[in-house]
XYZ file of C-alpha atoms in Angstrom:
385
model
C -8.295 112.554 -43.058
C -11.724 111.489 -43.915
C -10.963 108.457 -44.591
C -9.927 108.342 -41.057
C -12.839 109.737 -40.018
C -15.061 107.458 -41.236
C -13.427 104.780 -40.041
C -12.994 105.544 -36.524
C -16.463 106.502 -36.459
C -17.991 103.043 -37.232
C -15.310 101.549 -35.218
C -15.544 103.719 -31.931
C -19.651 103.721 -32.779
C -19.831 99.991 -32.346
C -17.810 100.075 -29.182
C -19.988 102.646 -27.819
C -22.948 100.797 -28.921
C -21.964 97.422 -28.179
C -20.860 98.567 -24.271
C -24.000 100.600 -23.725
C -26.011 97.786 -25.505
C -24.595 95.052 -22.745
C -25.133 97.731 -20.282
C -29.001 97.940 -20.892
C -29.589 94.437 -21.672
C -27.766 92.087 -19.463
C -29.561 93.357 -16.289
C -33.153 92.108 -17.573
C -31.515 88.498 -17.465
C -28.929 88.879 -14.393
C -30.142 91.992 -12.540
C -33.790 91.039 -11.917
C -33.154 89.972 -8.006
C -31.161 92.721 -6.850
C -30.172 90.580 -3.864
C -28.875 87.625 -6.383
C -24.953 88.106 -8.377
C -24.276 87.111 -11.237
C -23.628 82.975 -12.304
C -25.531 81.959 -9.233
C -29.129 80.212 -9.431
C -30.909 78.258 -6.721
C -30.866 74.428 -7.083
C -33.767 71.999 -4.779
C -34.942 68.532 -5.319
C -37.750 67.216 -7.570
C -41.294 66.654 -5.742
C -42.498 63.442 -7.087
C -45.929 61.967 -6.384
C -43.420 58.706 -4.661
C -42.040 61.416 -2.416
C -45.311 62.815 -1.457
C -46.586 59.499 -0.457
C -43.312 58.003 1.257
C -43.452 61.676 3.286
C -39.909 61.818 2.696
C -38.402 65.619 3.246
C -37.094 67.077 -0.522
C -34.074 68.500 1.722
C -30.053 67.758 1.054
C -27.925 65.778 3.399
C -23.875 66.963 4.023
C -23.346 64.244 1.548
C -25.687 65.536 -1.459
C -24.416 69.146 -0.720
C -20.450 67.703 -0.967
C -21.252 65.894 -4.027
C -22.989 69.625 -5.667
C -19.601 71.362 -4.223
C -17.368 68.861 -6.201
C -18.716 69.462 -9.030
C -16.216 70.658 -11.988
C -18.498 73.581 -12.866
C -19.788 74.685 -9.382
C -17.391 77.027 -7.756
C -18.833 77.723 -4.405
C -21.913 76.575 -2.748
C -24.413 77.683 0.196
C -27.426 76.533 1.751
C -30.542 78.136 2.281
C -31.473 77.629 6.216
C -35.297 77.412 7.285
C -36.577 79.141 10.404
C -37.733 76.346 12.694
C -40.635 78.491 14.125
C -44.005 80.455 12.381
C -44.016 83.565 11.949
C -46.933 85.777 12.039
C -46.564 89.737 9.819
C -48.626 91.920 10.364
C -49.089 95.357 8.076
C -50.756 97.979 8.874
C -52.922 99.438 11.894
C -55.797 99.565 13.703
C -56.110 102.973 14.398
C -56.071 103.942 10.593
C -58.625 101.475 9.943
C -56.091 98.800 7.475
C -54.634 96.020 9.134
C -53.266 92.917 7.553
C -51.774 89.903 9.075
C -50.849 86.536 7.938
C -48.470 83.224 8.895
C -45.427 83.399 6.878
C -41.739 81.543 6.909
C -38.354 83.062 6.966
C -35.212 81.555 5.158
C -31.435 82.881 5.083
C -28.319 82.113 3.359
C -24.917 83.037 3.958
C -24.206 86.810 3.673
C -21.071 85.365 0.948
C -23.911 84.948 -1.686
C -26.011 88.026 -1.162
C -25.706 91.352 -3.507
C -27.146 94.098 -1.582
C -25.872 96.947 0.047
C -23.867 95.802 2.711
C -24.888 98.601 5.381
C -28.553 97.481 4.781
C -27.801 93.412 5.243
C -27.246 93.361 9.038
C -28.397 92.418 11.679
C -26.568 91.885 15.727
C -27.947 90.501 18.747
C -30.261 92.957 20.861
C -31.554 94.186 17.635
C -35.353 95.383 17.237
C -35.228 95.629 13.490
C -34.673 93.031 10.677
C -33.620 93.562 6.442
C -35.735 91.167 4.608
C -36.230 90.228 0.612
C -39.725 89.922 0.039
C -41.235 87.685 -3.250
C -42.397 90.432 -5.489
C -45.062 87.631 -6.750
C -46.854 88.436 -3.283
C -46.969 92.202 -3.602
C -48.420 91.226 -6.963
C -51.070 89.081 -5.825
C -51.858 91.075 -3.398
C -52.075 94.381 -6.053
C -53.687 92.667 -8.892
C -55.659 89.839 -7.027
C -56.558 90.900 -3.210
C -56.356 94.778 -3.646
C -58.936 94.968 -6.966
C -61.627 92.388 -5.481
C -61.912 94.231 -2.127
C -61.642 98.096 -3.715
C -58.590 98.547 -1.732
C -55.605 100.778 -2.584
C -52.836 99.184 -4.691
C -49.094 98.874 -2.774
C -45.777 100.102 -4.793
C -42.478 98.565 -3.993
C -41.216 102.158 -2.820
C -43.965 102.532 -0.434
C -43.802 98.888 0.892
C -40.013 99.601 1.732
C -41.194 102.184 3.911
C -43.536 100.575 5.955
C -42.502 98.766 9.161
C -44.010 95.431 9.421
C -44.303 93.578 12.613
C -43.379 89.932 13.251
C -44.636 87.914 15.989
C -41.875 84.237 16.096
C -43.435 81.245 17.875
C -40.882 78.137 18.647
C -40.968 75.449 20.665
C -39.003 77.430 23.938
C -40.218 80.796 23.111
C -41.953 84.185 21.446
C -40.405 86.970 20.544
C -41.845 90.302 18.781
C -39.813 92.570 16.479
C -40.026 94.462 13.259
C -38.839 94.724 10.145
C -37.991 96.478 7.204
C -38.375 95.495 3.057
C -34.674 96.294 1.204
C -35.407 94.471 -2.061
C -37.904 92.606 -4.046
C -36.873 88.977 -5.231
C -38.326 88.183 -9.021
C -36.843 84.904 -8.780
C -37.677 82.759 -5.371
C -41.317 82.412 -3.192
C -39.149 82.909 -0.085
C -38.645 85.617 2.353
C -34.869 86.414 3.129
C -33.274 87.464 6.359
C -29.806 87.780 7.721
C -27.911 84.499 8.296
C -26.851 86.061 11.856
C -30.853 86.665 13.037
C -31.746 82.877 11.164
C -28.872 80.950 13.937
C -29.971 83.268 16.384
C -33.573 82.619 16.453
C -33.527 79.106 15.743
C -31.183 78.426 18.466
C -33.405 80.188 20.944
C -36.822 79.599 19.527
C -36.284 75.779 18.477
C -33.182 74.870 20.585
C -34.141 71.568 20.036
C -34.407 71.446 16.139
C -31.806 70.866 13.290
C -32.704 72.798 10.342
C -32.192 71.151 7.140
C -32.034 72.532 3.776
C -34.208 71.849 0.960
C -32.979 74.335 -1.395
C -28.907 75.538 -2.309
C -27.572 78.535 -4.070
C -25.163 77.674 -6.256
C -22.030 79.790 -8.139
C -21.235 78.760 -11.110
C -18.491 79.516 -13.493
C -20.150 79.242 -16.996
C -23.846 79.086 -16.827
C -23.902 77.403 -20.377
C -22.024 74.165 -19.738
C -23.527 71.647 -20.874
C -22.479 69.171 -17.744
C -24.583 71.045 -15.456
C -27.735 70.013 -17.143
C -26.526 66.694 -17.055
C -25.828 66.879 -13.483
C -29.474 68.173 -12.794
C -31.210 65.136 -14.853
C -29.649 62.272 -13.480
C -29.699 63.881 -9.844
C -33.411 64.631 -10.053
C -32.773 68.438 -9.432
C -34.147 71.367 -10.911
C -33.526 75.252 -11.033
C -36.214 77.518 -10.069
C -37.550 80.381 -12.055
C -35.615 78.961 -15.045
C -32.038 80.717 -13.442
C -30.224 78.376 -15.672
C -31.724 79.344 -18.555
C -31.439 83.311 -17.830
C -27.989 82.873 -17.117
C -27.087 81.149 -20.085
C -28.824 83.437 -22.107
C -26.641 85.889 -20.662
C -23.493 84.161 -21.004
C -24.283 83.700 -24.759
C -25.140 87.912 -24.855
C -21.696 88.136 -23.542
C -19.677 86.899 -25.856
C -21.525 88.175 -28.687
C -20.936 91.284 -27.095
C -17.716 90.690 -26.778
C -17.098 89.351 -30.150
C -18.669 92.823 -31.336
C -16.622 95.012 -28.949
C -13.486 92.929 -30.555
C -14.380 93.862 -34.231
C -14.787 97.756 -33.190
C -11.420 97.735 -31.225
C -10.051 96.028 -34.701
C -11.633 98.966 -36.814
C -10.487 101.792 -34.436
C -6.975 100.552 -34.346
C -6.924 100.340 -38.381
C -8.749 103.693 -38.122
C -5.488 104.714 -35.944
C -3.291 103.351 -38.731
C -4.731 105.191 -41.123
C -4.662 108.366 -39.298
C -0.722 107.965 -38.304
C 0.015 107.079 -42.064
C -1.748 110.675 -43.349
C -0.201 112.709 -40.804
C 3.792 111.202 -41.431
C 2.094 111.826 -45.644
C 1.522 115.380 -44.439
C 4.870 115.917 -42.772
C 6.673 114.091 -45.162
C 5.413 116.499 -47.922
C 6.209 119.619 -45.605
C 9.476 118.073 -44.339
C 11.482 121.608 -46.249
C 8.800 124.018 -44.277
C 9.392 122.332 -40.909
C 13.335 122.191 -41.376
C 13.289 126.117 -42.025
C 11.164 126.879 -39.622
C 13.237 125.123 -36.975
C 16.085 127.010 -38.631
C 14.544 129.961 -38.415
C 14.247 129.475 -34.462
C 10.920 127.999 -33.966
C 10.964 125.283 -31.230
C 10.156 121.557 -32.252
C 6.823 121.606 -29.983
C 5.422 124.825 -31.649
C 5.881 123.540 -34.802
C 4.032 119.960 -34.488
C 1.551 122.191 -31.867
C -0.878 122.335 -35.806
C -0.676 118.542 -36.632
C -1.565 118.430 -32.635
C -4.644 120.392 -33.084
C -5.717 118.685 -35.792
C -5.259 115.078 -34.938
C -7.353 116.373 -31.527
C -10.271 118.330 -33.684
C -10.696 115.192 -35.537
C -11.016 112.993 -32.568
C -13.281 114.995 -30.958
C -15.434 115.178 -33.899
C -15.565 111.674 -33.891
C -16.096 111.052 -30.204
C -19.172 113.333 -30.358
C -20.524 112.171 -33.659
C -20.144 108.159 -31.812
C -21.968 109.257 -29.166
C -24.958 110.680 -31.148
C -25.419 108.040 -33.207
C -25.569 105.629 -30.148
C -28.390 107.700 -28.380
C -30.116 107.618 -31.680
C -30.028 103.611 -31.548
C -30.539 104.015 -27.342
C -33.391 106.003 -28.582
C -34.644 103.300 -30.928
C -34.352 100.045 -28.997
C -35.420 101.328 -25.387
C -38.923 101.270 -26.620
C -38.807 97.820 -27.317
C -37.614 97.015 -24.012
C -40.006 98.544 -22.287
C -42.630 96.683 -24.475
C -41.266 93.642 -23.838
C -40.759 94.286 -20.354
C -43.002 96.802 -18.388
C -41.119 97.428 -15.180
C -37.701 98.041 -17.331
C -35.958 101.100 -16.008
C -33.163 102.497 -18.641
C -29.396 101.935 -17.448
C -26.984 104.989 -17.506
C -24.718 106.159 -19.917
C -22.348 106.299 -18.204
C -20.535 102.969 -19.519
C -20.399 103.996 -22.683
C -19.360 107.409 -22.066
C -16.054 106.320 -19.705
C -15.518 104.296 -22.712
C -15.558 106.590 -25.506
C -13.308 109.112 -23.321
C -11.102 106.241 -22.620
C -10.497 105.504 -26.150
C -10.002 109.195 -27.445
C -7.683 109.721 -24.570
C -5.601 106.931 -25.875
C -5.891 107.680 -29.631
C -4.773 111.374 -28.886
C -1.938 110.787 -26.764
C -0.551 107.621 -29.421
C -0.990 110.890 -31.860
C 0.516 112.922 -29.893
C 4.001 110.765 -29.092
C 4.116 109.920 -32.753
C 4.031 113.231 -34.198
C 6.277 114.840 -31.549
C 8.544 112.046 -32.459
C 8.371 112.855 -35.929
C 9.538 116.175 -35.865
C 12.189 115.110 -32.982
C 13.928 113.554 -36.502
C 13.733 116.030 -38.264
C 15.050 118.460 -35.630
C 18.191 116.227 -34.919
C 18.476 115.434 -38.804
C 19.292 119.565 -39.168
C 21.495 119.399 -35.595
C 23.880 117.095 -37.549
């Protein structure tokens, strides 16, 4: 029995600690846009000094894009779509004395590729009000650099979310006022994000006579860490921005390493298992005479396996507590260095881990269970005949 003990500890301890570990870790590498999924990162054309001086556009024809969507390792592809007309924010107001304004662009892409909270991303014609991602670089600059020089009061992302800013659209048939409200912070792009239903809608009354092109596409793809996209980038003359290639590689490589850890746990907690079956059938085996007389005596099979029950259940809970100590004392440990290493790191729940942990002790004890009731099912109907 304490042999099993120990080993189901360190084997349901490193699946605890391996799930919880992914769980607080992969976010600072995929989670850091909370607009952007998972495998996707935002592709756009090299600007050469020869480009600069030709004044040719760094945006993708149909035929670039198809080329980018046939790619073995791309699995879906979308295109970010630039307002055709300035745009003019203003924060702030004149009656409290703060009032800021300045010229400003919009972009969109398709709805398919953004991760926010769908009841938050919309927008319908007639509408006063429009969701927007805003660069978090800007509220820094404007924090750290603007704010500080002119003894003004420093912005948080909370209180920026509340605040309505107004937008005043110029095009080449038209103005139009409305608001709009902050939903998320982007770590990743210098662009400001709207709906993909208010981007056709504008630019199709604003600049009716305008095509917008795309300089820039967000791409899905199915394993950051192949090697061919890379490839595909350097002989293309394209380039990733914000280094998404390299954060979601780093993640893919977490993954399995993860996974290759949650693998050797399951392997230990199923030996652990083993062990535990092969002590209890020891234990009945030895009190095989006891259980035949008391089921002679008139005691029914499930009262009589009911204290191999309660044991097999005592020990798993033991373990399932002592697992889930042991990983808050490592949470404990390497949350620190987290938030060293990264200052606006906010702690994941438990919850992961937890579901886990109940998952696997809910399995363990009911295996336990059917085996021992099984057990002393044979015996029973070994003394019937």
């Amino acid at each position: 029995m304490a042999g099993f003990v120990l080993a189901n500890l360190c084997g349901m301890t490193i699946v605890l600690a391996a799930v919880q570990f992914a769980t607080d870790i992969i976010p600072m590498f995929t989670g850091s846009d909370s607009f952007m999924k998972p495998g996707q990162m935002v592709m756009a054309k090299h600007v050469s000094t020869v480009r600069t001086l030709t004044g040719k556009a760094p945006t993708f024809t149909p035929k670039e894009i198809d080329e980018v969507r046939r790619q073995s390792f791309v699995s879906e592809v979308g295109t970010f779509t630039p307002s055709l007309f300035s745009v003019v924010a203003t924060l702030g107001s004149r009656q409290l004395g703060v009032e800021f304004s300045t010229e400003m662009f919009f972009e969109s892409v398709p709805d398919a590729f953004m991760d926010v909270d769908t009841s938050r991303w919309q927008w319908k014609s007639g509408d006063d009000e429009v969701p927007i991602v805003l660069p978090r670089n800007y509220l820094n600059l404007y924090n750290f650099g603007f704010a500080s020089s002119q003894g003004l009061p420093a912005l948080s992302e909370s209180l920026v979310s509340m605040v309505k800013i107004r937008f005043i659209l110029r095009g080449t048939a038209g103005r139009q006022e409305l608001s709009g409200r902050v939903i998320a912070f982007s770590k990743k792009l210098n662009t400001i994000l709207v709906p993909q239903a208010f981007m056709d809608e504008m630019n199709a009354t604003l600049s009716p006579d305008r095509q917008p092109e795309p300089s820039r596409l967000i791409v899905m793809v199915s394993n950051p860490a192949d090697e061919q996209i890379a490839d595909f980038l350097k002989s293309n003359g394209y380039e990733t921005e914000a280094d998404d290639a390299e954060a979601a590689r780093t993640a893919h490589f977490l993954r399995i390493i993860i996974s290759i850890v949650l693998v050797v746990g399951l392997i230990i907690s199923v030996l652990a298992f083993y062990v535990l079956l092969l002590s209890i059938f020891l234990l009945l085996q030895k009190n095989t005479e006891k259980i035949d007389t008391l089921l002679l005596i008139g005691y029914a099979p499930r009262a009589v396996a009911r204290p191999y029950h309660v044991l097999t259940i005592s020990l798993n809970t033991l373990v399932l507590i002592l697992s889930v100590g042991i990983v808050l004392l490592l949470r404990g440990y390497y949350l620190p260095l987290f938030g060293q290493l990264f200052p606006s790191y906010s702690a994941e729940s438990l919850t992961p881990a937890l579901l886990t942990g109940i998952a696997l002790y809910a399995l363990v004890t009911l295996l336990n269970y059917v085996a021992i009731r099984r057990k002393v099912l044979h015996v029973w109907h070994l003394h019937e005949h």
